[in-house]
Structures are given as structure tokens and as C-alpha cells.
Amino acid sequence: MDILLWVLQVLLGLTFLTAGFLKATQPIEGLKKQMEWVTASPVAFVRFIGIAEILGAVGLIVPALTKILPWLTPVAALGLAILMAGAVVVHLTRKEYNRIAPSAVLFVLSVIVMIGRFWIQPI
């Protein structure tokens, strides 16, 4: 189980690091072409989501790897699950049905890491 959780943590970490980096650094006009929800969101909110995803990605890996404050790993997974639940709601309200599945999958995987690291196989 520990190996499975590590694989999920690394894959989620890379996914959220990449997505967060784009949202935090790329010009908004470029993001609008890739992510329709950006058109209806303030720039500061888009940047906030990007930074939150970057911090969540770091939180999935670094505390578990260094064993310094390892309880932060499931907390990071919880935070990312909350972000993805919000993303699902945003896509539903905007009728962007083709965008719901990726957010839902990331939500489920984040919940698996959270449960796994809180209760099944803590660090």
C-alpha cells in the first residue's frame, strides 16, 4: 500500500505542480484559450488557485519524503481534494461537462492519498 500511495503522491504532485505553474505564471490571455473558466474569474483568483496547487503539490511530497511534519502530506491531499471539488462545481455551473472528468479523477485520487496517509499507511 505504501508504494501505491507514493506513486499516487508523485503523479498528483507532478500534475498539480504543472497545472499550478501554468495558472500562476502564464499570461491570462493564453490561459483563457485553454481554460474557459478563467474568462469569468478575476486574475488574482486564478493566480491564487495556481499557487495553492503548487503548494499542495509540494505538500504531497516534501513532508513525507523528509519525514519533517509528515502530517502535512494528508492535509495537502485534503486541500487539493477541496480545490478539485470546487473545480467540479465550477464546471457544472458553467455547463463545461467535458471538463468535469479530469477534476473528478484528481478529486478521487487526492481523497485516496488523504485517507491512505491519515489512516491506512501513515508516514
mmCIF file with all atom_site columns, C-alpha atoms in Angstrom:
data_model
loop_
_atom_site.group_PDB
_atom_site.id
_atom_site.type_symbol
_atom_site.label_atom_id
_atom_site.label_alt_id
_atom_site.label_comp_id
_atom_site.label_asym_id
_atom_site.label_entity_id
_atom_site.label_seq_id
_atom_site.pdbx_PDB_ins_code
_atom_site.Cartn_x
_atom_site.Cartn_y
_atom_site.Cartn_z
_atom_site.occupancy
_atom_site.B_iso_or_equiv
_atom_site.pdbx_formal_charge
_atom_site.auth_seq_id
_atom_site.auth_comp_id
_atom_site.auth_asym_id
_atom_site.auth_atom_id
_atom_site.pdbx_PDB_model_num
ATOM 1   C CA . MET A 1 1   ? 0.000   0.000  0.000   1.00 0.00 ? 1   MET A CA 1
ATOM 2   C CA . ASP A 1 2   ? 2.875   2.347  0.766   1.00 0.00 ? 2   ASP A CA 1
ATOM 3   C CA . ILE A 1 3   ? 4.216   2.019  -2.784  1.00 0.00 ? 3   ILE A CA 1
ATOM 4   C CA . LEU A 1 4   ? 0.791   2.709  -4.292  1.00 0.00 ? 4   LEU A CA 1
ATOM 5   C CA . LEU A 1 5   ? 0.409   5.820  -2.140  1.00 0.00 ? 5   LEU A CA 1
ATOM 6   C CA . TRP A 1 6   ? 3.871   7.044  -3.127  1.00 0.00 ? 6   TRP A CA 1
ATOM 7   C CA . VAL A 1 7   ? 3.075   6.535  -6.822  1.00 0.00 ? 7   VAL A CA 1
ATOM 8   C CA . LEU A 1 8   ? -0.174  8.480  -6.408  1.00 0.00 ? 8   LEU A CA 1
ATOM 9   C CA . GLN A 1 9   ? 1.577   11.230 -4.444  1.00 0.00 ? 9   GLN A CA 1
ATOM 10  C CA . VAL A 1 10  ? 4.263   11.672 -7.109  1.00 0.00 ? 10  VAL A CA 1
ATOM 11  C CA . LEU A 1 11  ? 1.787   11.597 -10.021 1.00 0.00 ? 11  LEU A CA 1
ATOM 12  C CA . LEU A 1 12  ? -0.572  14.013 -8.292  1.00 0.00 ? 12  LEU A CA 1
ATOM 13  C CA . GLY A 1 13  ? 2.354   16.189 -7.274  1.00 0.00 ? 13  GLY A CA 1
ATOM 14  C CA . LEU A 1 14  ? 3.610   16.460 -10.847 1.00 0.00 ? 14  LEU A CA 1
ATOM 15  C CA . THR A 1 15  ? 0.114   17.081 -12.191 1.00 0.00 ? 15  THR A CA 1
ATOM 16  C CA . PHE A 1 16  ? -0.699  19.831 -9.702  1.00 0.00 ? 16  PHE A CA 1
ATOM 17  C CA . LEU A 1 17  ? 2.773   21.364 -9.968  1.00 0.00 ? 17  LEU A CA 1
ATOM 18  C CA . THR A 1 18  ? 2.403   21.649 -13.737 1.00 0.00 ? 18  THR A CA 1
ATOM 19  C CA . ALA A 1 19  ? -1.170  22.973 -13.632 1.00 0.00 ? 19  ALA A CA 1
ATOM 20  C CA . GLY A 1 20  ? -0.382  25.346 -10.785 1.00 0.00 ? 20  GLY A CA 1
ATOM 21  C CA . PHE A 1 21  ? 2.722   26.686 -12.506 1.00 0.00 ? 21  PHE A CA 1
ATOM 22  C CA . LEU A 1 22  ? 0.676   27.485 -15.616 1.00 0.00 ? 22  LEU A CA 1
ATOM 23  C CA . LYS A 1 23  ? -2.033  29.282 -13.638 1.00 0.00 ? 23  LYS A CA 1
ATOM 24  C CA . ALA A 1 24  ? 0.465   31.167 -11.507 1.00 0.00 ? 24  ALA A CA 1
ATOM 25  C CA . THR A 1 25  ? 2.807   32.339 -14.265 1.00 0.00 ? 25  THR A CA 1
ATOM 26  C CA . GLN A 1 26  ? 1.234   32.311 -17.713 1.00 0.00 ? 26  GLN A CA 1
ATOM 27  C CA . PRO A 1 27  ? -0.467  35.339 -19.246 1.00 0.00 ? 27  PRO A CA 1
ATOM 28  C CA . ILE A 1 28  ? -4.207  35.278 -18.610 1.00 0.00 ? 28  ILE A CA 1
ATOM 29  C CA . GLU A 1 29  ? -4.987  35.651 -22.319 1.00 0.00 ? 29  GLU A CA 1
ATOM 30  C CA . GLY A 1 30  ? -3.139  32.408 -23.028 1.00 0.00 ? 30  GLY A CA 1
ATOM 31  C CA . LEU A 1 31  ? -4.902  30.619 -20.181 1.00 0.00 ? 31  LEU A CA 1
ATOM 32  C CA . LYS A 1 32  ? -8.310  31.718 -21.472 1.00 0.00 ? 32  LYS A CA 1
ATOM 33  C CA . LYS A 1 33  ? -7.694  29.672 -24.611 1.00 0.00 ? 33  LYS A CA 1
ATOM 34  C CA . GLN A 1 34  ? -7.023  26.507 -22.577 1.00 0.00 ? 34  GLN A CA 1
ATOM 35  C CA . MET A 1 35  ? -9.319  27.010 -19.581 1.00 0.00 ? 35  MET A CA 1
ATOM 36  C CA . GLU A 1 36  ? -12.700 28.605 -20.252 1.00 0.00 ? 36  GLU A CA 1
ATOM 37  C CA . TRP A 1 37  ? -13.424 29.256 -16.554 1.00 0.00 ? 37  TRP A CA 1
ATOM 38  C CA . VAL A 1 38  ? -10.584 31.798 -16.483 1.00 0.00 ? 38  VAL A CA 1
ATOM 39  C CA . THR A 1 39  ? -12.715 34.191 -18.569 1.00 0.00 ? 39  THR A CA 1
ATOM 40  C CA . ALA A 1 40  ? -15.211 34.523 -15.681 1.00 0.00 ? 40  ALA A CA 1
ATOM 41  C CA . SER A 1 41  ? -12.639 34.713 -12.866 1.00 0.00 ? 41  SER A CA 1
ATOM 42  C CA . PRO A 1 42  ? -10.570 37.602 -11.513 1.00 0.00 ? 42  PRO A CA 1
ATOM 43  C CA . VAL A 1 43  ? -6.868  37.377 -12.320 1.00 0.00 ? 43  VAL A CA 1
ATOM 44  C CA . ALA A 1 44  ? -5.977  37.298 -8.612  1.00 0.00 ? 44  ALA A CA 1
ATOM 45  C CA . PHE A 1 45  ? -8.233  34.267 -8.111  1.00 0.00 ? 45  PHE A CA 1
ATOM 46  C CA . VAL A 1 46  ? -6.603  32.375 -10.997 1.00 0.00 ? 46  VAL A CA 1
ATOM 47  C CA . ARG A 1 47  ? -3.152  33.153 -9.553  1.00 0.00 ? 47  ARG A CA 1
ATOM 48  C CA . PHE A 1 48  ? -4.343  32.104 -6.080  1.00 0.00 ? 48  PHE A CA 1
ATOM 49  C CA . ILE A 1 49  ? -5.543  28.743 -7.417  1.00 0.00 ? 49  ILE A CA 1
ATOM 50  C CA . GLY A 1 50  ? -2.200  28.252 -9.173  1.00 0.00 ? 50  GLY A CA 1
ATOM 51  C CA . ILE A 1 51  ? -0.194  29.000 -6.041  1.00 0.00 ? 51  ILE A CA 1
ATOM 52  C CA . ALA A 1 52  ? -2.476  26.756 -3.964  1.00 0.00 ? 52  ALA A CA 1
ATOM 53  C CA . GLU A 1 53  ? -1.902  23.907 -6.436  1.00 0.00 ? 53  GLU A CA 1
ATOM 54  C CA . ILE A 1 54  ? 1.869   24.416 -6.304  1.00 0.00 ? 54  ILE A CA 1
ATOM 55  C CA . LEU A 1 55  ? 1.871   24.420 -2.503  1.00 0.00 ? 55  LEU A CA 1
ATOM 56  C CA . GLY A 1 56  ? -0.360  21.345 -2.466  1.00 0.00 ? 56  GLY A CA 1
ATOM 57  C CA . ALA A 1 57  ? 1.994   19.537 -4.839  1.00 0.00 ? 57  ALA A CA 1
ATOM 58  C CA . VAL A 1 58  ? 4.964   20.340 -2.622  1.00 0.00 ? 58  VAL A CA 1
ATOM 59  C CA . GLY A 1 59  ? 2.962   19.276 0.427   1.00 0.00 ? 59  GLY A CA 1
ATOM 60  C CA . LEU A 1 60  ? 2.213   15.881 -1.100  1.00 0.00 ? 60  LEU A CA 1
ATOM 61  C CA . ILE A 1 61  ? 5.894   15.041 -1.457  1.00 0.00 ? 61  ILE A CA 1
ATOM 62  C CA . VAL A 1 62  ? 8.281   17.020 0.738   1.00 0.00 ? 62  VAL A CA 1
ATOM 63  C CA . PRO A 1 63  ? 6.914   16.330 4.243   1.00 0.00 ? 63  PRO A CA 1
ATOM 64  C CA . ALA A 1 64  ? 6.558   12.612 3.515   1.00 0.00 ? 64  ALA A CA 1
ATOM 65  C CA . LEU A 1 65  ? 9.984   12.408 1.897   1.00 0.00 ? 65  LEU A CA 1
ATOM 66  C CA . THR A 1 66  ? 11.849  14.301 4.609   1.00 0.00 ? 66  THR A CA 1
ATOM 67  C CA . LYS A 1 67  ? 9.674   12.985 7.456   1.00 0.00 ? 67  LYS A CA 1
ATOM 68  C CA . ILE A 1 68  ? 9.547   16.575 8.740   1.00 0.00 ? 68  ILE A CA 1
ATOM 69  C CA . LEU A 1 69  ? 5.940   17.322 9.737   1.00 0.00 ? 69  LEU A CA 1
ATOM 70  C CA . PRO A 1 70  ? 4.666   14.300 7.754   1.00 0.00 ? 70  PRO A CA 1
ATOM 71  C CA . TRP A 1 71  ? 1.085   15.035 8.827   1.00 0.00 ? 71  TRP A CA 1
ATOM 72  C CA . LEU A 1 72  ? 1.166   17.841 6.259   1.00 0.00 ? 72  LEU A CA 1
ATOM 73  C CA . THR A 1 73  ? 1.030   15.293 3.421   1.00 0.00 ? 73  THR A CA 1
ATOM 74  C CA . PRO A 1 74  ? -2.570  14.159 4.048   1.00 0.00 ? 74  PRO A CA 1
ATOM 75  C CA . VAL A 1 75  ? -3.517  17.753 4.850   1.00 0.00 ? 75  VAL A CA 1
ATOM 76  C CA . ALA A 1 76  ? -2.155  18.798 1.434   1.00 0.00 ? 76  ALA A CA 1
ATOM 77  C CA . ALA A 1 77  ? -4.159  15.992 -0.170  1.00 0.00 ? 77  ALA A CA 1
ATOM 78  C CA . LEU A 1 78  ? -7.266  17.247 1.639   1.00 0.00 ? 78  LEU A CA 1
ATOM 79  C CA . GLY A 1 79  ? -6.641  20.785 0.387   1.00 0.00 ? 79  GLY A CA 1
ATOM 80  C CA . LEU A 1 80  ? -6.221  19.572 -3.182  1.00 0.00 ? 80  LEU A CA 1
ATOM 81  C CA . ALA A 1 81  ? -9.397  17.479 -2.894  1.00 0.00 ? 81  ALA A CA 1
ATOM 82  C CA . ILE A 1 82  ? -11.261 20.605 -1.792  1.00 0.00 ? 82  ILE A CA 1
ATOM 83  C CA . LEU A 1 83  ? -9.842  22.520 -4.767  1.00 0.00 ? 83  LEU A CA 1
ATOM 84  C CA . MET A 1 84  ? -10.942 19.771 -7.150  1.00 0.00 ? 84  MET A CA 1
ATOM 85  C CA . ALA A 1 85  ? -14.417 19.589 -5.612  1.00 0.00 ? 85  ALA A CA 1
ATOM 86  C CA . GLY A 1 86  ? -14.658 23.319 -6.266  1.00 0.00 ? 86  GLY A CA 1
ATOM 87  C CA . ALA A 1 87  ? -13.454 22.786 -9.823  1.00 0.00 ? 87  ALA A CA 1
ATOM 88  C CA . VAL A 1 88  ? -16.183 20.197 -10.416 1.00 0.00 ? 88  VAL A CA 1
ATOM 89  C CA . VAL A 1 89  ? -18.804 22.639 -9.117  1.00 0.00 ? 89  VAL A CA 1
ATOM 90  C CA . VAL A 1 90  ? -17.461 25.449 -11.318 1.00 0.00 ? 90  VAL A CA 1
ATOM 91  C CA . HIS A 1 91  ? -17.502 23.237 -14.411 1.00 0.00 ? 91  HIS A CA 1
ATOM 92  C CA . LEU A 1 92  ? -21.027 22.033 -13.624 1.00 0.00 ? 92  LEU A CA 1
ATOM 93  C CA . THR A 1 93  ? -22.375 25.549 -13.157 1.00 0.00 ? 93  THR A CA 1
ATOM 94  C CA . ARG A 1 94  ? -20.699 26.707 -16.364 1.00 0.00 ? 94  ARG A CA 1
ATOM 95  C CA . LYS A 1 95  ? -22.016 23.611 -18.222 1.00 0.00 ? 95  LYS A CA 1
ATOM 96  C CA . GLU A 1 96  ? -18.450 22.614 -19.145 1.00 0.00 ? 96  GLU A CA 1
ATOM 97  C CA . TYR A 1 97  ? -19.296 18.922 -18.936 1.00 0.00 ? 97  TYR A CA 1
ATOM 98  C CA . ASN A 1 98  ? -16.200 17.823 -20.830 1.00 0.00 ? 98  ASN A CA 1
ATOM 99  C CA . ARG A 1 99  ? -14.021 19.372 -18.088 1.00 0.00 ? 99  ARG A CA 1
ATOM 100 C CA . ILE A 1 100 ? -15.651 17.586 -15.143 1.00 0.00 ? 100 ILE A CA 1
ATOM 101 C CA . ALA A 1 101 ? -13.994 14.163 -15.510 1.00 0.00 ? 101 ALA A CA 1
ATOM 102 C CA . PRO A 1 102 ? -10.357 15.283 -15.047 1.00 0.00 ? 102 PRO A CA 1
ATOM 103 C CA . SER A 1 103 ? -11.259 17.302 -11.955 1.00 0.00 ? 103 SER A CA 1
ATOM 104 C CA . ALA A 1 104 ? -13.316 14.429 -10.571 1.00 0.00 ? 104 ALA A CA 1
ATOM 105 C CA . VAL A 1 105 ? -10.477 11.942 -11.110 1.00 0.00 ? 105 VAL A CA 1
ATOM 106 C CA . LEU A 1 106 ? -7.997  14.266 -9.384  1.00 0.00 ? 106 LEU A CA 1
ATOM 107 C CA . PHE A 1 107 ? -10.513 14.680 -6.542  1.00 0.00 ? 107 PHE A CA 1
ATOM 108 C CA . VAL A 1 108 ? -10.827 10.906 -6.059  1.00 0.00 ? 108 VAL A CA 1
ATOM 109 C CA . LEU A 1 109 ? -7.065  10.346 -6.209  1.00 0.00 ? 109 LEU A CA 1
ATOM 110 C CA . SER A 1 110 ? -6.474  13.146 -3.699  1.00 0.00 ? 110 SER A CA 1
ATOM 111 C CA . VAL A 1 111 ? -9.043  11.603 -1.348  1.00 0.00 ? 111 VAL A CA 1
ATOM 112 C CA . ILE A 1 112 ? -7.322  8.219  -1.682  1.00 0.00 ? 112 ILE A CA 1
ATOM 113 C CA . VAL A 1 113 ? -3.975  9.768  -0.708  1.00 0.00 ? 113 VAL A CA 1
ATOM 114 C CA . MET A 1 114 ? -5.595  11.657 2.163   1.00 0.00 ? 114 MET A CA 1
ATOM 115 C CA . ILE A 1 115 ? -7.293  8.552  3.583   1.00 0.00 ? 115 ILE A CA 1
ATOM 116 C CA . GLY A 1 116 ? -4.231  6.419  2.945   1.00 0.00 ? 116 GLY A CA 1
ATOM 117 C CA . ARG A 1 117 ? -1.842  8.786  4.681   1.00 0.00 ? 117 ARG A CA 1
ATOM 118 C CA . PHE A 1 118 ? -4.154  9.697  7.556   1.00 0.00 ? 118 PHE A CA 1
ATOM 119 C CA . TRP A 1 119 ? -5.361  6.206  8.484   1.00 0.00 ? 119 TRP A CA 1
ATOM 120 C CA . ILE A 1 120 ? -4.174  3.263  6.345   1.00 0.00 ? 120 ILE A CA 1
ATOM 121 C CA . GLN A 1 121 ? -0.426  3.847  5.892   1.00 0.00 ? 121 GLN A CA 1
ATOM 122 C CA . PRO A 1 122 ? 0.690   6.976  7.778   1.00 0.00 ? 122 PRO A CA 1
ATOM 123 C CA . ILE A 1 123 ? 4.224   8.225  7.216   1.00 0.00 ? 123 ILE A CA 1
#
